[in-house]
PDB file of C-alpha atoms in Angstrom:
ATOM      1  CA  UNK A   3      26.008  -6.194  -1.944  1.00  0.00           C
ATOM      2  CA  UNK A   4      26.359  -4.935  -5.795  1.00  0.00           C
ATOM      3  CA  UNK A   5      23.388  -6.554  -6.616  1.00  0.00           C
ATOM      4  CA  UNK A   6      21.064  -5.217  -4.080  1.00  0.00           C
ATOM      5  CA  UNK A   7      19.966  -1.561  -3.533  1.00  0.00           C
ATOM      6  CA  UNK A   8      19.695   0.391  -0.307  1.00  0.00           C
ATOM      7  CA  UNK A   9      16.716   2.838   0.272  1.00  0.00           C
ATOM      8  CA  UNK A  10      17.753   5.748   2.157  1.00  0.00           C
ATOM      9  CA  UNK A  11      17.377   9.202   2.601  1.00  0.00           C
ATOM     10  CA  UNK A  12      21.104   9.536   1.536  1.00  0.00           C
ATOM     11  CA  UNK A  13      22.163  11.174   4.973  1.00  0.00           C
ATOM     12  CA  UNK A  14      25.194   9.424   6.414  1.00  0.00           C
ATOM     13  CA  UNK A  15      24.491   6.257   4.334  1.00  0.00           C
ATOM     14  CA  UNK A  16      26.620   8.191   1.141  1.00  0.00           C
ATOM     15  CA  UNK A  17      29.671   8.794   3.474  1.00  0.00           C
ATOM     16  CA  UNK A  18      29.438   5.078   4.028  1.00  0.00           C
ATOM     17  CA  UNK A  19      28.781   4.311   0.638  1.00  0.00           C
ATOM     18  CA  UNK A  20      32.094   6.303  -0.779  1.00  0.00           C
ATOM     19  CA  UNK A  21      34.144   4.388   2.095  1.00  0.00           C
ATOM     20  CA  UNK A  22      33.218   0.758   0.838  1.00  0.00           C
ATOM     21  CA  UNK A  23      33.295   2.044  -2.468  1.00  0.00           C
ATOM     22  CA  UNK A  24      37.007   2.007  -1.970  1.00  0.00           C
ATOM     23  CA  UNK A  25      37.896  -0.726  -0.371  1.00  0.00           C
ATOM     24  CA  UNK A  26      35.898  -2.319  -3.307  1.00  0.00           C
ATOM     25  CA  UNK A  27      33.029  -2.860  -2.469  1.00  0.00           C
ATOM     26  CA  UNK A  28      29.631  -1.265  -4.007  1.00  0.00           C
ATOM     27  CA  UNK A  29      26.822  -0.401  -2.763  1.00  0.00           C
ATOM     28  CA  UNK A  30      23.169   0.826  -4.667  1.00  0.00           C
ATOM     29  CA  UNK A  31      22.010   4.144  -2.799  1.00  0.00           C
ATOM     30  CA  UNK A  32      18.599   4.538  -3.487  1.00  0.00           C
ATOM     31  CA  UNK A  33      16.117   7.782  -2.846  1.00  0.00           C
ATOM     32  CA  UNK A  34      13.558   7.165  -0.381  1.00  0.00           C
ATOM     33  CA  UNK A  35       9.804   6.972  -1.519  1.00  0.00           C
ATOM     34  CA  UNK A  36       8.958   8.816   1.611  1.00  0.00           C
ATOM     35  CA  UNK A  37      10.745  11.587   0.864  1.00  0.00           C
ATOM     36  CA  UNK A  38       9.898  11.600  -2.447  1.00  0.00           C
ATOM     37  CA  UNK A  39       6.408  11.349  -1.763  1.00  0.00           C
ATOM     38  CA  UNK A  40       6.503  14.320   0.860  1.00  0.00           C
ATOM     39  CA  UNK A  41       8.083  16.389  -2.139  1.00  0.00           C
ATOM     40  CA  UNK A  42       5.077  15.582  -4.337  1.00  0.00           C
ATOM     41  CA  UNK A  43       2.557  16.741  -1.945  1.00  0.00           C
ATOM     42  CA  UNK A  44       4.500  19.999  -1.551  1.00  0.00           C
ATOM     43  CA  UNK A  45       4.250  20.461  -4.843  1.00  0.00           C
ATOM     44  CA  UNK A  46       1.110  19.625  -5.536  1.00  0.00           C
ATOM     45  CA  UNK A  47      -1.260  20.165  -2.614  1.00  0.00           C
ATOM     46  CA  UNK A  48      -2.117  23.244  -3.935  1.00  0.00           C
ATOM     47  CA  UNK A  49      -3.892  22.262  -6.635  1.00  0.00           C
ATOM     48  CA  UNK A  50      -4.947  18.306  -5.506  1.00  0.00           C
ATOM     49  CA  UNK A  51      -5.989  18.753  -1.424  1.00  0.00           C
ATOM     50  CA  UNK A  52      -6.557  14.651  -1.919  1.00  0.00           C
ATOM     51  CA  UNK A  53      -3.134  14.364  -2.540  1.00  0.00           C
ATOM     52  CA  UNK A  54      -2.304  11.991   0.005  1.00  0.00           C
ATOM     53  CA  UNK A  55      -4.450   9.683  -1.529  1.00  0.00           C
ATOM     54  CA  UNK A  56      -1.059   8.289  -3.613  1.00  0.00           C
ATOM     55  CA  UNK A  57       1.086   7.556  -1.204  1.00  0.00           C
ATOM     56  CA  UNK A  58       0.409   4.045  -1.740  1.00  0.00           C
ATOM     57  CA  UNK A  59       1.033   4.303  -5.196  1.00  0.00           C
ATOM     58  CA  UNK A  60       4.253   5.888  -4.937  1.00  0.00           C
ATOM     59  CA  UNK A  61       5.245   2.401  -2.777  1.00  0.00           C
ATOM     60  CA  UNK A  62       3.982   0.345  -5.516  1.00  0.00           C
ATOM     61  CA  UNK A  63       5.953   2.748  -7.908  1.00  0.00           C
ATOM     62  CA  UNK A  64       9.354   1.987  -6.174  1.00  0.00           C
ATOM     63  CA  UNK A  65       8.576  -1.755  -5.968  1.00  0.00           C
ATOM     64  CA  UNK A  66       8.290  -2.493  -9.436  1.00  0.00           C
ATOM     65  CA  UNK A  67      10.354  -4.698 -10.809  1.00  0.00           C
ATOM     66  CA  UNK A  68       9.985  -4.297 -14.676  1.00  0.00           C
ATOM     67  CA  UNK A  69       9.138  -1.191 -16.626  1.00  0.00           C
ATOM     68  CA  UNK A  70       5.730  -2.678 -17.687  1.00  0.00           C
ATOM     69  CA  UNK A  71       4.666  -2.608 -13.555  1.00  0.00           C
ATOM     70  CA  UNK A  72       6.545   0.937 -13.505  1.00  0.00           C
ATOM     71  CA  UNK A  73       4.083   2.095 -16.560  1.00  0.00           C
ATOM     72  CA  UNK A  74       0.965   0.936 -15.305  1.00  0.00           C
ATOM     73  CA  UNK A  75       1.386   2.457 -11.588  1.00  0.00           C
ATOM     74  CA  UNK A  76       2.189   5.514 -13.392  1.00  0.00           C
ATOM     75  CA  UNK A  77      -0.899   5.049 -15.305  1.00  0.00           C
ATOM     76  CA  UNK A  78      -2.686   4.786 -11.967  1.00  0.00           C
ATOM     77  CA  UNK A  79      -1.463   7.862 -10.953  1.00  0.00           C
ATOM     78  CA  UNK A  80      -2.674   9.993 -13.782  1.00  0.00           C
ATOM     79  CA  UNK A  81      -5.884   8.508 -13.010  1.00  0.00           C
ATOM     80  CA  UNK A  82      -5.572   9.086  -9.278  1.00  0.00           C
ATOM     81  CA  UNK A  83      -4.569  12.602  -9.695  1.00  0.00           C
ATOM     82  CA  UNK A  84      -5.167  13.352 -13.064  1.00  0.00           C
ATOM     83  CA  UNK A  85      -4.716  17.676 -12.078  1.00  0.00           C
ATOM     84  CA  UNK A  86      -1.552  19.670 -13.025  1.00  0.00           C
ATOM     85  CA  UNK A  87       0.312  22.324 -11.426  1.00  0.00           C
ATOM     86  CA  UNK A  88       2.310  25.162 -13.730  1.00  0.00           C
ATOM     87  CA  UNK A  89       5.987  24.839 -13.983  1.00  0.00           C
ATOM     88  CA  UNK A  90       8.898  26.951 -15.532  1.00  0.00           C
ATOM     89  CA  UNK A  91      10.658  25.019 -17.751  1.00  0.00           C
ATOM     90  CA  UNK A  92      13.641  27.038 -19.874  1.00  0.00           C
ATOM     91  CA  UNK A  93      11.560  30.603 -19.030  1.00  0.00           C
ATOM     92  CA  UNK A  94       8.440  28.885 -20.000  1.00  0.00           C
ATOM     93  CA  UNK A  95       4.895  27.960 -18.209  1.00  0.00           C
ATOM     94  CA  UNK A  96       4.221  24.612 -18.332  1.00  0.00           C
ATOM     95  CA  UNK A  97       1.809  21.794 -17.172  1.00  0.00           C
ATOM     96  CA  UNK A  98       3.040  19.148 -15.036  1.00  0.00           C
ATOM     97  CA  UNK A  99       1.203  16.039 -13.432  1.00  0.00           C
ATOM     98  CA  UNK A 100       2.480  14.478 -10.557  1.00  0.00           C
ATOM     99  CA  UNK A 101       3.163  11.522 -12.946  1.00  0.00           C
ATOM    100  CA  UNK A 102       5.057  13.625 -14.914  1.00  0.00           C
ATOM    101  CA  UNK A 103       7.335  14.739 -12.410  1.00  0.00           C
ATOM    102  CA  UNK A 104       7.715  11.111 -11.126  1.00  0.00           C
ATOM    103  CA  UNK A 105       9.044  10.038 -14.377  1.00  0.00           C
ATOM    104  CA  UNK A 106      11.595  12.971 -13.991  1.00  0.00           C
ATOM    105  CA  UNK A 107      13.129  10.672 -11.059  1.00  0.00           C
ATOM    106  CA  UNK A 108      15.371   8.439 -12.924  1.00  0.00           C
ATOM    107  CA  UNK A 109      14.189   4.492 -12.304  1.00  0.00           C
ATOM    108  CA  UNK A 110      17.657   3.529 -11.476  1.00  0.00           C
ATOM    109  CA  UNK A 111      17.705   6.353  -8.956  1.00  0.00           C
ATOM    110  CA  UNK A 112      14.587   4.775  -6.725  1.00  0.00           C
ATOM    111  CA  UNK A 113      13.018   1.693  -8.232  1.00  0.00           C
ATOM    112  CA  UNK A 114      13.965  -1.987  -7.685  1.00  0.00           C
ATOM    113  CA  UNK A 115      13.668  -2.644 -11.456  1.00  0.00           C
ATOM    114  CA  UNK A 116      16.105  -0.050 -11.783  1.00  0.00           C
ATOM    115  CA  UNK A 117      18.611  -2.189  -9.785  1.00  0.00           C
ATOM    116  CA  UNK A 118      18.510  -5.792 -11.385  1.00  0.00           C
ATOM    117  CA  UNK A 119      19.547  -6.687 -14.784  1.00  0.00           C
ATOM    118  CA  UNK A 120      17.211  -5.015 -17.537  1.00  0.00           C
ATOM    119  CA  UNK A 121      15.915  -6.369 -21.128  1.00  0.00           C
ATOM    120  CA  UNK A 122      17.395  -4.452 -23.742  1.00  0.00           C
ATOM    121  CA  UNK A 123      13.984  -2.823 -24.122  1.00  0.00           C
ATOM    122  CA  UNK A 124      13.697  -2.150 -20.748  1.00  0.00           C
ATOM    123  CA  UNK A 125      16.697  -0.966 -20.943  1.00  0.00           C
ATOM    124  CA  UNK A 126      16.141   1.374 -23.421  1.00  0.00           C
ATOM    125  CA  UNK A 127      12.652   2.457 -22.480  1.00  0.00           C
ATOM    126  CA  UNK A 128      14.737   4.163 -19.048  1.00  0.00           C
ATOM    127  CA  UNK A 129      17.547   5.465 -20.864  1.00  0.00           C
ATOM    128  CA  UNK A 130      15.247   7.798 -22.919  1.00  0.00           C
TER     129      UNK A 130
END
């Protein structure tokens, strides 16, 4: 099972995972897009009512498989919902898209592509 992920909302799943993880065996916990899209629209409803109109998008976004698909779905998204909502970041006000705060959910922590064996440039297009 090390070379397949699990999507989960982490509940009782991570107990499970830890378990097998002793005995040897490993297993690829990954966040839920559900979740994660419920999180965006309580973030962002406020400022984009049509919100909901990505939730399809944030599907696509988990499914990619290489960080080219990951880019362009982003890409969609910006065009999608293209507003911002204000943010402090280190006791400053700042802009933030809902791509934006996608990309601040690791790949390997959600995506398939993020799972499987990278390119080196893939690679290092996720590790920065």
């Amino acid at each position: 099972m090390d070379d397949r992920a699990v999507f989960t909302d982490r509940g009782k799943l991570r107990e499970a995972q830890l378990r097998l993880q002793n005995r040897g065996i490993a297993i690829h916990l990954k966040f839920c897009a559900l979740h994660i899209f419920f999180n965006v629209c309580g973030r962002f409803r406020a400022v984009d009512p049509n919100i909901d109109n990505i939730r399809a998008l944030v599907f696509c976004l988990q499914a990619t498989t290489t960080v080219v698909e990951y880019e362009s779905v982003l890409d969609e998204i910006r065009v999608v919902s293209p507003v911002s909502r204000k943010v402090k970041v280190n006791g400053n006000m700042e802009n933030q898209t809902v791509d934006q705060y996608l990309r601040m959910i690791h790949p390997t922590s959600w995506t398939k592509f993020g799972n499987g064996s990278l390119t080196p440039e893939e690679a290092s297009a996720i590790a920065s």
